Coordinates of C-alpha atoms (C1' of nucleotides) in Angstrom, one line a residue:
Chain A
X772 CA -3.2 21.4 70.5
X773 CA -6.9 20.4 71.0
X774 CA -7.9 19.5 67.3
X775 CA -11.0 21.2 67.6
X776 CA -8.6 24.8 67.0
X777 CA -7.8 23.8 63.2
X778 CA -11.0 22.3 62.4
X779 CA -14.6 23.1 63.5
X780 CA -13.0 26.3 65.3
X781 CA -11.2 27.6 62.7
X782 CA -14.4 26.8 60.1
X783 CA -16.9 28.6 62.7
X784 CA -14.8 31.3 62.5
X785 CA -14.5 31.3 58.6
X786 CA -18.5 31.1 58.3
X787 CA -19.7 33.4 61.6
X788 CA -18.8 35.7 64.2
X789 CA -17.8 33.9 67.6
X790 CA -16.3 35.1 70.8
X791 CA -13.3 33.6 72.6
X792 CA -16.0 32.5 75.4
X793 CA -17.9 30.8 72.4
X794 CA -14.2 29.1 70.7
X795 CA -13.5 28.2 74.3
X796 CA -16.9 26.4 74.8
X797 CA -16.5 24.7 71.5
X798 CA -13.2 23.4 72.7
X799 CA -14.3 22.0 75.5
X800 CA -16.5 19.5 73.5
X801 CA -16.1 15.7 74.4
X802 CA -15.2 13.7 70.9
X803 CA -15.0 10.2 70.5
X804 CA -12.1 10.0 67.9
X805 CA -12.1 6.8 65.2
X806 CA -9.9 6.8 61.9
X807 CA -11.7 4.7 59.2
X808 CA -10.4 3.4 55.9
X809 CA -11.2 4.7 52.4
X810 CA -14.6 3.8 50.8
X811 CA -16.2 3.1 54.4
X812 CA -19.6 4.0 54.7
X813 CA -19.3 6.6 58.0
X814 CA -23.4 7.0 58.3
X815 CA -26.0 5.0 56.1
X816 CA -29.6 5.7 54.7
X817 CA -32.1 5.5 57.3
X818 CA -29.8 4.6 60.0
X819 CA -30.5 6.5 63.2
X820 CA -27.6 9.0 64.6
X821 CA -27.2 10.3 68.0
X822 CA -24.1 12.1 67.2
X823 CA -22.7 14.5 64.7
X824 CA -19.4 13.9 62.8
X825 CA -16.7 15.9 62.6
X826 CA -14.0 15.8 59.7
X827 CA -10.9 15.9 61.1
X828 CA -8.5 14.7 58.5
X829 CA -9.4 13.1 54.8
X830 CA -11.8 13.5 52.2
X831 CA -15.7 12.8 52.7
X832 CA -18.8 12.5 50.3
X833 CA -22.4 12.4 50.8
X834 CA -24.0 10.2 48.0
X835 CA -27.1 8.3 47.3
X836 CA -28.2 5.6 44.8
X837 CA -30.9 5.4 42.5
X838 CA -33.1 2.2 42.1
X839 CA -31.1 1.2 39.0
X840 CA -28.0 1.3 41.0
X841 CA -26.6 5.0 39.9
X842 CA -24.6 6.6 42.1
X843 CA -24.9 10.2 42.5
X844 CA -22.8 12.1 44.9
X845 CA -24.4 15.3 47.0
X846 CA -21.7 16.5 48.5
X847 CA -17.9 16.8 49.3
X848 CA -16.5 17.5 52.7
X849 CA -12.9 19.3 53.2
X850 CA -11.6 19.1 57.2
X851 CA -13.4 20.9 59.5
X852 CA -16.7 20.4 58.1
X853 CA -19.4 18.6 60.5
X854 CA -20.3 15.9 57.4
X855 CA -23.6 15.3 59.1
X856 CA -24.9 18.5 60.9
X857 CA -28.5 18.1 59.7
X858 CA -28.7 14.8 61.2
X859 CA -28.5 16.8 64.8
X860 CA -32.6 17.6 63.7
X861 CA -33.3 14.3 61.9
X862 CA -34.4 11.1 63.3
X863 CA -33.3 9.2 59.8
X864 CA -30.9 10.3 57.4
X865 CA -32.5 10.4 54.0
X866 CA -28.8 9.7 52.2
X867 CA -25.0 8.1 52.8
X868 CA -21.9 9.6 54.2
X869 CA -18.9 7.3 53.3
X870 CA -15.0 8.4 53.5
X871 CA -13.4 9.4 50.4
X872 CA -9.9 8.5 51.9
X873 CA -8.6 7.1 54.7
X874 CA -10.3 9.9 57.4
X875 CA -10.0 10.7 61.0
X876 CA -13.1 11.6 62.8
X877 CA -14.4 12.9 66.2
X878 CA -18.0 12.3 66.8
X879 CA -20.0 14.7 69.0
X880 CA -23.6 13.5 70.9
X881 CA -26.3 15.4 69.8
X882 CA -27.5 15.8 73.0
X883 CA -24.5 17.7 73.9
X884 CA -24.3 19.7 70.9
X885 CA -28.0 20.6 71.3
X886 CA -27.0 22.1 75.0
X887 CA -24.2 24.0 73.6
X888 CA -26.6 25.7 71.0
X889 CA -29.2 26.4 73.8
X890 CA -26.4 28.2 76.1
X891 CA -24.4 29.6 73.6
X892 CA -27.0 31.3 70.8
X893 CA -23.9 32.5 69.0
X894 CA -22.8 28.9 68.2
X895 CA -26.8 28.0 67.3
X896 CA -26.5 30.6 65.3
X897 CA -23.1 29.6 63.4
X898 CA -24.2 25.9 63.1
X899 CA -27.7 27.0 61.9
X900 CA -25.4 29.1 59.6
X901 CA -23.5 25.8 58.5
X902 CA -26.3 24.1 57.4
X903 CA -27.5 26.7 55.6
X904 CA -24.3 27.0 53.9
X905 CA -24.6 23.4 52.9
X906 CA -28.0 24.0 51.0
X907 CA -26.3 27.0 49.4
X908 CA -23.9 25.1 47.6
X909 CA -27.1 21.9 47.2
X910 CA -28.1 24.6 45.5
X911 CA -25.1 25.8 43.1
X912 CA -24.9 21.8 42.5
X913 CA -28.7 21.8 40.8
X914 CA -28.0 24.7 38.8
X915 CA -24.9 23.1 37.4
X916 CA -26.1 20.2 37.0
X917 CA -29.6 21.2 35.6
X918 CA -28.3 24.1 33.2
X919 CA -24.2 24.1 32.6
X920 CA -22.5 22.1 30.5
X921 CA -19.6 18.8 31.2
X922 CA -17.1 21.6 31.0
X923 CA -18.7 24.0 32.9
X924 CA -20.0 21.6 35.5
X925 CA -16.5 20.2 35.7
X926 CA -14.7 23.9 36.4
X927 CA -17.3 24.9 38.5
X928 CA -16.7 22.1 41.1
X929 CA -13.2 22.4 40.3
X930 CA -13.1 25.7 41.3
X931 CA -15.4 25.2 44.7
X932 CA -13.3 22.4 46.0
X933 CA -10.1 25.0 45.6
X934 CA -12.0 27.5 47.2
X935 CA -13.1 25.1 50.3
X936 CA -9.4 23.6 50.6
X937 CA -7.9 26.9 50.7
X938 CA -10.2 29.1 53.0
X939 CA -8.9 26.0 55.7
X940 CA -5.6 26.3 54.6
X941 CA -5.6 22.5 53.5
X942 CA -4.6 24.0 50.2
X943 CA -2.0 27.0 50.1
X944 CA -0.9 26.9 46.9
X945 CA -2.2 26.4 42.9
X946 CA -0.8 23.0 43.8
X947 CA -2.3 20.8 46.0
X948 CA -3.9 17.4 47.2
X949 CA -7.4 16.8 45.5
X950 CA -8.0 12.9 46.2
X951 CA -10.7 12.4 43.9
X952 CA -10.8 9.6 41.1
X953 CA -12.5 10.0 38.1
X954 CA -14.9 8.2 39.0
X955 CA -16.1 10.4 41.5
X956 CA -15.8 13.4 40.3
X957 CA -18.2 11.4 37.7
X958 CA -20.8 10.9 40.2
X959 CA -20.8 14.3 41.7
X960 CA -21.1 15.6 38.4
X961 CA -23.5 13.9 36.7
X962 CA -21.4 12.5 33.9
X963 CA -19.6 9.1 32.9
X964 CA -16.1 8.6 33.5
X965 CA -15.2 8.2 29.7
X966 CA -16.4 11.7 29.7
X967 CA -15.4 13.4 32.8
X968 CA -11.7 11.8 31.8
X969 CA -12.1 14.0 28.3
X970 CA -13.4 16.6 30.1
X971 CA -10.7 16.9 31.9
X972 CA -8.3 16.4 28.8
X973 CA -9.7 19.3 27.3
X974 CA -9.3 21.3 30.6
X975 CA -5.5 20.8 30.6
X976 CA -4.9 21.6 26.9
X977 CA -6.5 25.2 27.2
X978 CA -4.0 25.4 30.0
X979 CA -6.3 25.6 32.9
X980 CA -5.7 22.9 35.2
X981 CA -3.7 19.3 35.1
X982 CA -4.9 16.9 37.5
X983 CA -2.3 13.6 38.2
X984 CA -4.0 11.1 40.6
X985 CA -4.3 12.7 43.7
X986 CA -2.7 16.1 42.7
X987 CA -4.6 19.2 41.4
X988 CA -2.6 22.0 39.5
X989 CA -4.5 25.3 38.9
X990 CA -2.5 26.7 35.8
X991 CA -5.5 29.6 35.1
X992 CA -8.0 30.3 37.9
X993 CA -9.3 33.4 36.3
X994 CA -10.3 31.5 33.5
X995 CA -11.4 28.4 35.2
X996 CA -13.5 30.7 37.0
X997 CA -14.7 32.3 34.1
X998 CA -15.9 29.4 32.2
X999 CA -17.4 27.9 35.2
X1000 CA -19.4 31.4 36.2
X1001 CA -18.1 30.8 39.2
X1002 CA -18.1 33.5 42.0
X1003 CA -17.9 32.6 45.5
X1004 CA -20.6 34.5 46.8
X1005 CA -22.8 31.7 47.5
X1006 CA -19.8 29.8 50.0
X1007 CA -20.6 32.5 52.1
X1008 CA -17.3 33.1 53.8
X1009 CA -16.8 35.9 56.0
X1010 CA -13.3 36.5 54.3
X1011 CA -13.1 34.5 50.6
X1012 CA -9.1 33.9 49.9
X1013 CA -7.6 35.9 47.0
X1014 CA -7.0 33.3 44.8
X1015 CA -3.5 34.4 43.1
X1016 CA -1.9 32.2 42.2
X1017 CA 1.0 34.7 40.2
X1018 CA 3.7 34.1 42.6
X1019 CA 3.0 30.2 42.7
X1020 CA 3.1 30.1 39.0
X1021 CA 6.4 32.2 38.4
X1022 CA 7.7 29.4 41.4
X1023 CA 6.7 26.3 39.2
X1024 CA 7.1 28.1 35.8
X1025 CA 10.4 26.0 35.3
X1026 CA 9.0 22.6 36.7
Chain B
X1187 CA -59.0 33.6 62.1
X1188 CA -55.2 34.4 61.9
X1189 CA -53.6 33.9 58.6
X1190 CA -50.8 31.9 60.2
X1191 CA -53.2 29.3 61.4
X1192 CA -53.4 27.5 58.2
X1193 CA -49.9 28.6 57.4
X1194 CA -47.2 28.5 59.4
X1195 CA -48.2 26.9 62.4
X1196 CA -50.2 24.3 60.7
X1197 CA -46.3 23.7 58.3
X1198 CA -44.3 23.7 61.7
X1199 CA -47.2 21.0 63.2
X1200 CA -46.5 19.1 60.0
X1201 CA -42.7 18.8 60.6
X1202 CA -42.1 19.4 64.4
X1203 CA -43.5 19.1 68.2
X1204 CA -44.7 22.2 69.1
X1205 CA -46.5 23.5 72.6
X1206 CA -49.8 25.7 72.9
X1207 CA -47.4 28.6 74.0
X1208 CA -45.3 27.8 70.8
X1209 CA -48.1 28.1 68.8
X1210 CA -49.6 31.2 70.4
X1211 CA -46.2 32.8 70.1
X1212 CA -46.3 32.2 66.2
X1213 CA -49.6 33.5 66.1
X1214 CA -48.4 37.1 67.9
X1215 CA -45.8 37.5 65.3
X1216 CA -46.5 40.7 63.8
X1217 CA -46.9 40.0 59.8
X1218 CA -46.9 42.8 57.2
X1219 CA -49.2 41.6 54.4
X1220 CA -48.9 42.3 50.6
X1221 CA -50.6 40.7 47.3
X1222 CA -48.2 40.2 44.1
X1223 CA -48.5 39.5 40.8
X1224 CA -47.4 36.7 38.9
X1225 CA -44.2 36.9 37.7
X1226 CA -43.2 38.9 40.7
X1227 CA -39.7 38.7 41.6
X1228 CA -40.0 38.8 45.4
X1229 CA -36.3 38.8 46.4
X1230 CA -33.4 39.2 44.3
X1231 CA -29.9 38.0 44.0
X1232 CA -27.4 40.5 46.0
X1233 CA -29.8 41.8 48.0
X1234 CA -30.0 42.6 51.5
X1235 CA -33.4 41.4 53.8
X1236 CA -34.3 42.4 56.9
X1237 CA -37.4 39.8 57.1
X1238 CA -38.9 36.6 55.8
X1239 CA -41.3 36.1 53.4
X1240 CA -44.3 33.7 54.6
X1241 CA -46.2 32.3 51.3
X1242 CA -50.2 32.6 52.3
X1243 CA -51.6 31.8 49.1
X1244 CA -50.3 31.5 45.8
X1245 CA -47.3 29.7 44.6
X1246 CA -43.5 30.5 44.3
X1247 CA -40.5 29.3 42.4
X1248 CA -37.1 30.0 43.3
X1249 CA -34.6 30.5 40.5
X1250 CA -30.9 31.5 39.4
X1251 CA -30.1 32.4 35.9
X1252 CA -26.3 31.2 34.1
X1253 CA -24.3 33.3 32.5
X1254 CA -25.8 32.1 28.9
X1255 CA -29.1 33.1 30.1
X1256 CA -30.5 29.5 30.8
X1257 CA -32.6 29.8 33.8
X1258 CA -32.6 26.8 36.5
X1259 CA -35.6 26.5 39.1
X1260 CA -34.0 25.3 42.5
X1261 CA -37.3 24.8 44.4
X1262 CA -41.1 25.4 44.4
X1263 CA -42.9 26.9 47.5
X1264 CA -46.8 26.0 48.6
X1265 CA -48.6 27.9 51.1
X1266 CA -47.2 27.7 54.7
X1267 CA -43.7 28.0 53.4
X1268 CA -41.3 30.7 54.4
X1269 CA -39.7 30.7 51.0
X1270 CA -36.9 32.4 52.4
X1271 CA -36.1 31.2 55.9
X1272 CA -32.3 31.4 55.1
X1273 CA -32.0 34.6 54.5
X1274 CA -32.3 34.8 58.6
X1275 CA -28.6 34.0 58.5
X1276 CA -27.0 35.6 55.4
X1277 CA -26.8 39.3 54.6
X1278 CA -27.0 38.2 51.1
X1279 CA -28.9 36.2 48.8
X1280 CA -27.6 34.1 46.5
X1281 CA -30.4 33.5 44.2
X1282 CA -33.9 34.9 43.3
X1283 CA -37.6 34.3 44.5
X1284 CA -40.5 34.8 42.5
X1285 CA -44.5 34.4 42.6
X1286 CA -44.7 32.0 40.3
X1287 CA -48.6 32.9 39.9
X1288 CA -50.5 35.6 41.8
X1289 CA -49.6 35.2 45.2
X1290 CA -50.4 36.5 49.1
X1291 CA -47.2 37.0 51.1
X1292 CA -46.9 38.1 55.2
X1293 CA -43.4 39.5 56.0
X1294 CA -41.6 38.8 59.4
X1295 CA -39.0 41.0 60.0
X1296 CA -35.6 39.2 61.1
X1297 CA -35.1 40.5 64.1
X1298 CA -38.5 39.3 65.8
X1299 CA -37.9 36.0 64.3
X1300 CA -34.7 35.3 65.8
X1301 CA -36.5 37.2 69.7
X1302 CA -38.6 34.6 69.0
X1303 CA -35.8 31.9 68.6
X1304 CA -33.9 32.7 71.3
X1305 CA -37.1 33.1 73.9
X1306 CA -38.9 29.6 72.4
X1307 CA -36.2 27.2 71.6
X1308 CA -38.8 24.4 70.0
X1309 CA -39.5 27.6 67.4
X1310 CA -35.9 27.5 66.4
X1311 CA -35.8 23.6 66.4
X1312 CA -38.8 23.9 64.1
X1313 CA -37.4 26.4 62.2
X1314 CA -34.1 25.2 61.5
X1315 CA -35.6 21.5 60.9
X1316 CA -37.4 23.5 58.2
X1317 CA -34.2 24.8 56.8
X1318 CA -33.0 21.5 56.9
X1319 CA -35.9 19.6 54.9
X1320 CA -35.5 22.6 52.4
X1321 CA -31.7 20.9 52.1
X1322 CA -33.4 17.5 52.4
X1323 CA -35.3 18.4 49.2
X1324 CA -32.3 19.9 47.2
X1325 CA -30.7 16.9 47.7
X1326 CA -33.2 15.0 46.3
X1327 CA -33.3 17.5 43.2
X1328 CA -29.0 16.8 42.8
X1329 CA -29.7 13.4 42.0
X1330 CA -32.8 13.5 39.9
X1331 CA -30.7 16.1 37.5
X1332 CA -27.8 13.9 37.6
X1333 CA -28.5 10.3 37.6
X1334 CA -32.4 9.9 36.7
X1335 CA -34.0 10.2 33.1
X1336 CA -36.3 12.5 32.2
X1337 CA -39.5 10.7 32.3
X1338 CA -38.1 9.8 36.2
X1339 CA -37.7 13.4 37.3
X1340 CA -41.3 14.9 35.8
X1341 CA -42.8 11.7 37.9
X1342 CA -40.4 12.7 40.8
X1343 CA -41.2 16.3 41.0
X1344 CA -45.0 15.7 40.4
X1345 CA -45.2 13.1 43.0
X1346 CA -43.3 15.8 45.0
X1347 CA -45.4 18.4 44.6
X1348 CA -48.7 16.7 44.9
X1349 CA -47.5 15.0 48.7
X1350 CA -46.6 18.4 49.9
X1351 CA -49.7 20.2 48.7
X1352 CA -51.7 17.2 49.9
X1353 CA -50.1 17.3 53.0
X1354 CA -51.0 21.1 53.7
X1355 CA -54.7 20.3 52.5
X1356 CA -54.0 22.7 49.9
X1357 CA -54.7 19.7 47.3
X1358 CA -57.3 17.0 49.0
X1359 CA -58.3 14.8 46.0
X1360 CA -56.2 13.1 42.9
X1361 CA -57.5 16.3 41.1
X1362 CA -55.6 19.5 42.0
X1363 CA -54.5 22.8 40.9
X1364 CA -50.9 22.8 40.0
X1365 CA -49.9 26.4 38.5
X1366 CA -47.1 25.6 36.6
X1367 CA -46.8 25.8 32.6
X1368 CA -44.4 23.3 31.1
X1369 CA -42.1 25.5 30.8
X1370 CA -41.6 25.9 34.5
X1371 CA -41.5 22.3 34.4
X1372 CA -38.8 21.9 32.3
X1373 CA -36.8 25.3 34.0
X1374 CA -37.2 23.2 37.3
X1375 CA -36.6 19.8 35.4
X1376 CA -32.9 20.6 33.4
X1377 CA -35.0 19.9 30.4
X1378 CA -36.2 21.9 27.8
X1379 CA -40.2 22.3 26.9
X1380 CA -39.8 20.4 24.2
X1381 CA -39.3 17.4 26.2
X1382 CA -41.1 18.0 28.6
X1383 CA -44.4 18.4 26.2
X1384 CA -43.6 14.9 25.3
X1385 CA -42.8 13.6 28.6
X1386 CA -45.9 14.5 29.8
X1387 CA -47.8 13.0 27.2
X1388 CA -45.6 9.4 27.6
X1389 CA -47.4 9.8 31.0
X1390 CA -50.7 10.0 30.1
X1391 CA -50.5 7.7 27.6
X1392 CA -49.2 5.5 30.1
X1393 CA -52.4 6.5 32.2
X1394 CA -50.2 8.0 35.1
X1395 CA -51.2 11.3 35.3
X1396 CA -52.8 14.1 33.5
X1397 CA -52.2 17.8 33.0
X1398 CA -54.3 20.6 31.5
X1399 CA -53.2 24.0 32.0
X1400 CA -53.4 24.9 35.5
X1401 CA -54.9 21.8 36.6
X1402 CA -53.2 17.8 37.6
X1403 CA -55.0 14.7 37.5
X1404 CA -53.0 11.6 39.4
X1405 CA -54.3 8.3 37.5
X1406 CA -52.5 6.3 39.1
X1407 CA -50.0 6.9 41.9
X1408 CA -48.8 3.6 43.0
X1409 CA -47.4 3.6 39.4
X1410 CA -46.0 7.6 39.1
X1411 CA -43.9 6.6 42.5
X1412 CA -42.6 3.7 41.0
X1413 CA -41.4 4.7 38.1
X1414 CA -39.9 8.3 40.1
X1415 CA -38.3 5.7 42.8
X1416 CA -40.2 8.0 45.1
X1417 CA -40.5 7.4 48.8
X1418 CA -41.4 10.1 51.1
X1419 CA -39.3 10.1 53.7
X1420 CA -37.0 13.0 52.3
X1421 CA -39.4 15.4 53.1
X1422 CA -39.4 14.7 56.7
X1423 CA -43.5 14.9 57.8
X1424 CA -44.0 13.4 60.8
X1425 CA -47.5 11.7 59.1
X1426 CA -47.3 11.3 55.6
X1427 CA -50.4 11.7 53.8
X1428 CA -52.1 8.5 52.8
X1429 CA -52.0 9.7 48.8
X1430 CA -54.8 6.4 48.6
X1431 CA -57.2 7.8 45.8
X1432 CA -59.1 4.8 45.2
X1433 CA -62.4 6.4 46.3
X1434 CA -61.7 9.4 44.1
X1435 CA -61.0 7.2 41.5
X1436 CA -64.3 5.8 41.5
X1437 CA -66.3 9.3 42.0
X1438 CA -64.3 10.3 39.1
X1439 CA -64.3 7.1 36.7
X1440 CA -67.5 8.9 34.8
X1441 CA -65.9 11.6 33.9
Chain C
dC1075 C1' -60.1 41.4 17.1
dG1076 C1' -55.4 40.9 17.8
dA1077 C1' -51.3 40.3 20.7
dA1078 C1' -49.1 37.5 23.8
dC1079 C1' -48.6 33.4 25.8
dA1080 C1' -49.0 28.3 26.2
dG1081 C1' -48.8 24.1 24.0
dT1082 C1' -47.8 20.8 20.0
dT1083 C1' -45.4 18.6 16.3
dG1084 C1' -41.6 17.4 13.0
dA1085 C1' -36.8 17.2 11.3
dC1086 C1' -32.3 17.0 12.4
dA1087 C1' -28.0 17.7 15.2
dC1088 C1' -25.0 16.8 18.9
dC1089 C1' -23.5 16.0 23.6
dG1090 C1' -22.8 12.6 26.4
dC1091 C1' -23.6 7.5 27.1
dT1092 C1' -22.5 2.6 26.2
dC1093 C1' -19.6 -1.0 25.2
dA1094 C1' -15.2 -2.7 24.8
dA1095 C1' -10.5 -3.0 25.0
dC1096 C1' -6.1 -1.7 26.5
dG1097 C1' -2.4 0.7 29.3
dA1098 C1' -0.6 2.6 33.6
dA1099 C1' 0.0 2.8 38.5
dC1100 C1' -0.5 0.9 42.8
dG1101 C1' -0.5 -2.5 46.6
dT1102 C1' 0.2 -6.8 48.4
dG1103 C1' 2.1 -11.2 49.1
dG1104 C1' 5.4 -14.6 47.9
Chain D
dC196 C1' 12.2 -7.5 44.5
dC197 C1' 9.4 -9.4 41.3
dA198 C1' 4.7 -11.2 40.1
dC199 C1' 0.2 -10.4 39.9
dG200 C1' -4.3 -8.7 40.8
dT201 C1' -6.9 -4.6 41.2
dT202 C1' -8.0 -0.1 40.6
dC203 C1' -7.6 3.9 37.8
dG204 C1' -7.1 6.0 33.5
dT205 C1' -7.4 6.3 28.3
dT206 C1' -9.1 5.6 23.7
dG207 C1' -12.2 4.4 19.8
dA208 C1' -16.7 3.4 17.6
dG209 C1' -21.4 3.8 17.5
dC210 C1' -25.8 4.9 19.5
dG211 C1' -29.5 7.4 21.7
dG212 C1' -31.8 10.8 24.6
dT213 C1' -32.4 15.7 24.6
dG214 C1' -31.6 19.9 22.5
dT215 C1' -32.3 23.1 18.6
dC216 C1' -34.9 25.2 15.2
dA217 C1' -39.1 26.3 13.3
dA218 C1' -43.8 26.3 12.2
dC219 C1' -48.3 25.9 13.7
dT220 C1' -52.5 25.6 16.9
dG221 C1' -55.0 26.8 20.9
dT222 C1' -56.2 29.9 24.7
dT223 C1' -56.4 34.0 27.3
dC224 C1' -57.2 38.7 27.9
dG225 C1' -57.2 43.5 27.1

DNA sequence: CGAACAGTTGACACCGCTCAACGAACGTGG
DNA sequence: CCACGTTCGTTGAGCGGTGTCAACTGTTCG
């Protein structure tokens, strides 16, 4: 199966309305395929791109450092996201993209892509769409971090990253793969380990959600949702998933 | 002369390569004017649009509020903006716009921005690259809130705001109305006016900058960007003002 | 003139940071 | 398969940047 179907495909069709002309366009995309090892930097500061990356299969963030050597992290990317859409418009990239985990990638000229968005206004409009959906969630970010609190930043992203990993179907149930340290889930949120790591302590003793290593357990999404504010709205997804958990948790009750 | 003149195509010149027939095309959009009052809420949360808003003159703030009631600026708009360019793609917004003081506004309706897109595809390049330097600039905002002090986020967003109001000739010397009270400031800043009062006076002190009411002064620029770690090239102009106010400096050293 | 808004100042509290040490899990090579 | 280094996670103590609360001044405008 072309591995554009359970990535960029099935994400387009998540996000916008396409026709089988337009999926069958997208498929026939020329990728350049690479795998690259955790912590590699995928696309630097200033560098100059002439290609968009796809996220085939890993965990990607966006970051940039401050002049005193802070890290803070912009952005999380789930499979099937392009990590670097806007660079398609940008002659320098104003921040990092590095992989998470180990990832495998498919690269995409910009030239090509470009073409594709000129014949095919229905995928312009989709991508467009993309990045506006990336700013949507920039912007979710700056309110949490300018106005919520640890806890409630901490839920809040919780609760997005589920969201994300289960409208690809990366995630299917309340217990899933979240490779994140604390560290980073630090940096994304604005915080210090020592405190994300309590954070996160006080999270699993009101029964909400356990996280061990790379393993995320929702144990309460309504009210991990709740305390977070979060509503899903602003992911704009054509179709959100439901989010019930009940029949996972009477599954794992005994575990 | 047309009102999109020293708006709209004079923004897209600033950020893209247009042609005469690009710019001609821009100016046949047809605009519907209206005037609004400070305080203004322009577009709101949930609702549906059918057309852009074009900021003529004035000043804008776009906002979300938390649950608690805390309200969180997510950007600031200057004349020649379309402070609500993604709204082309979504049927609903996901947060609020408002006039931050008295403000002229020109409405394009949707549909004859995206004609216009399809028919001119350096518009649409434009046009998404704006969308994109909006994201740019969100960006930047994620990791002032999370990993910069306070003192370095007032000098970030006031070195922000004066490029892009220099760089639309909107502002033309160090001195310059700015229409925001402190606590806009501090709503924009993750701060509360409390701090920022004494922020701002840490940077007079320091002979940086000066603010009364409605007016800025830069003192010293070279200074305000180093301690905000600011370099331009987020926001994506294709000539960055020179922001050299030694001569002003000088007219203005009597005063 | 008076209300409403904007700005200023002081005292105090607290959330989250810093520093520091230790424990647990993992990976790699001998 | 163990030994060991490295990364990740955990815990405690103390500090500091911002927030909170509250009072007061200054400005604008009807």
């Amino acid at each position: 199966m072309n591995p554009l179907d359970r990535t960029l495909v099935q994400r387009l069709d998540l996000v916008a309305t396409l026709t089988d002309e337009d999926r069958d366009a997208l498929r026939a995309l020329s990728l350049t395929h690479k795998t690259v090892a955790a912590g590699t930097d995928i696309v630097v500061e200033n560098q100059e791109v002439h290609h968009s990356c796809l996220l085939v299969d890993g965990f990607v963030h966006r970051y940039r450092d401050t002049r005193e050597g802070k890290r803070q992290i912009i952005a999380f990317h789930v499979p099937g996201d392009i990590v670097d859409l806007h660079s398609l418009k940008f002659e320098k990239l104003d921040h990092n993209v590095a992989a998470t985990i180990r990832c495998d990638l498919a690269f995409i000229r910009h030239e090509e892509l470009w073409d594709l968005c000129m014949s095919r206004p229905n995928i312009a409009a989709a991508l467009w769409r993309e990045t506006l959906i990336d700013g949507s969630i920039f912007r979710r970010w700056i309110v949490a971090l300018g106005r919520m609190s640890g806890i409630q930043r901490t839920a809040h992203l919780l609760c997005e990253l589920t969201m994300r990993l289960h409208a690809m179907n990366t995630a299917q149930t309340q217990h899933f793969h979240l490779p994140l340290t604390q560290n980073e889930l630090a940096d994304a949120l604005g915080l210090t380990v020592v405190t994300v790591n309590r954070t996160l302590q006080t999270l699993k003793q009101r029964g909400l959600v356990e996280r061990n290593r790379t393993m995320l357990t929702i144990r309460n999404w309504p009210a991990l949702a709740q305390i977070a504010g979060f509503e899903a709205t602003y992911l704009h997804l054509r179709n959100p998933p439901a989010m019930d958990f009940s029949e996972d948790r009477q599954a794992n009750a005994s575990a």
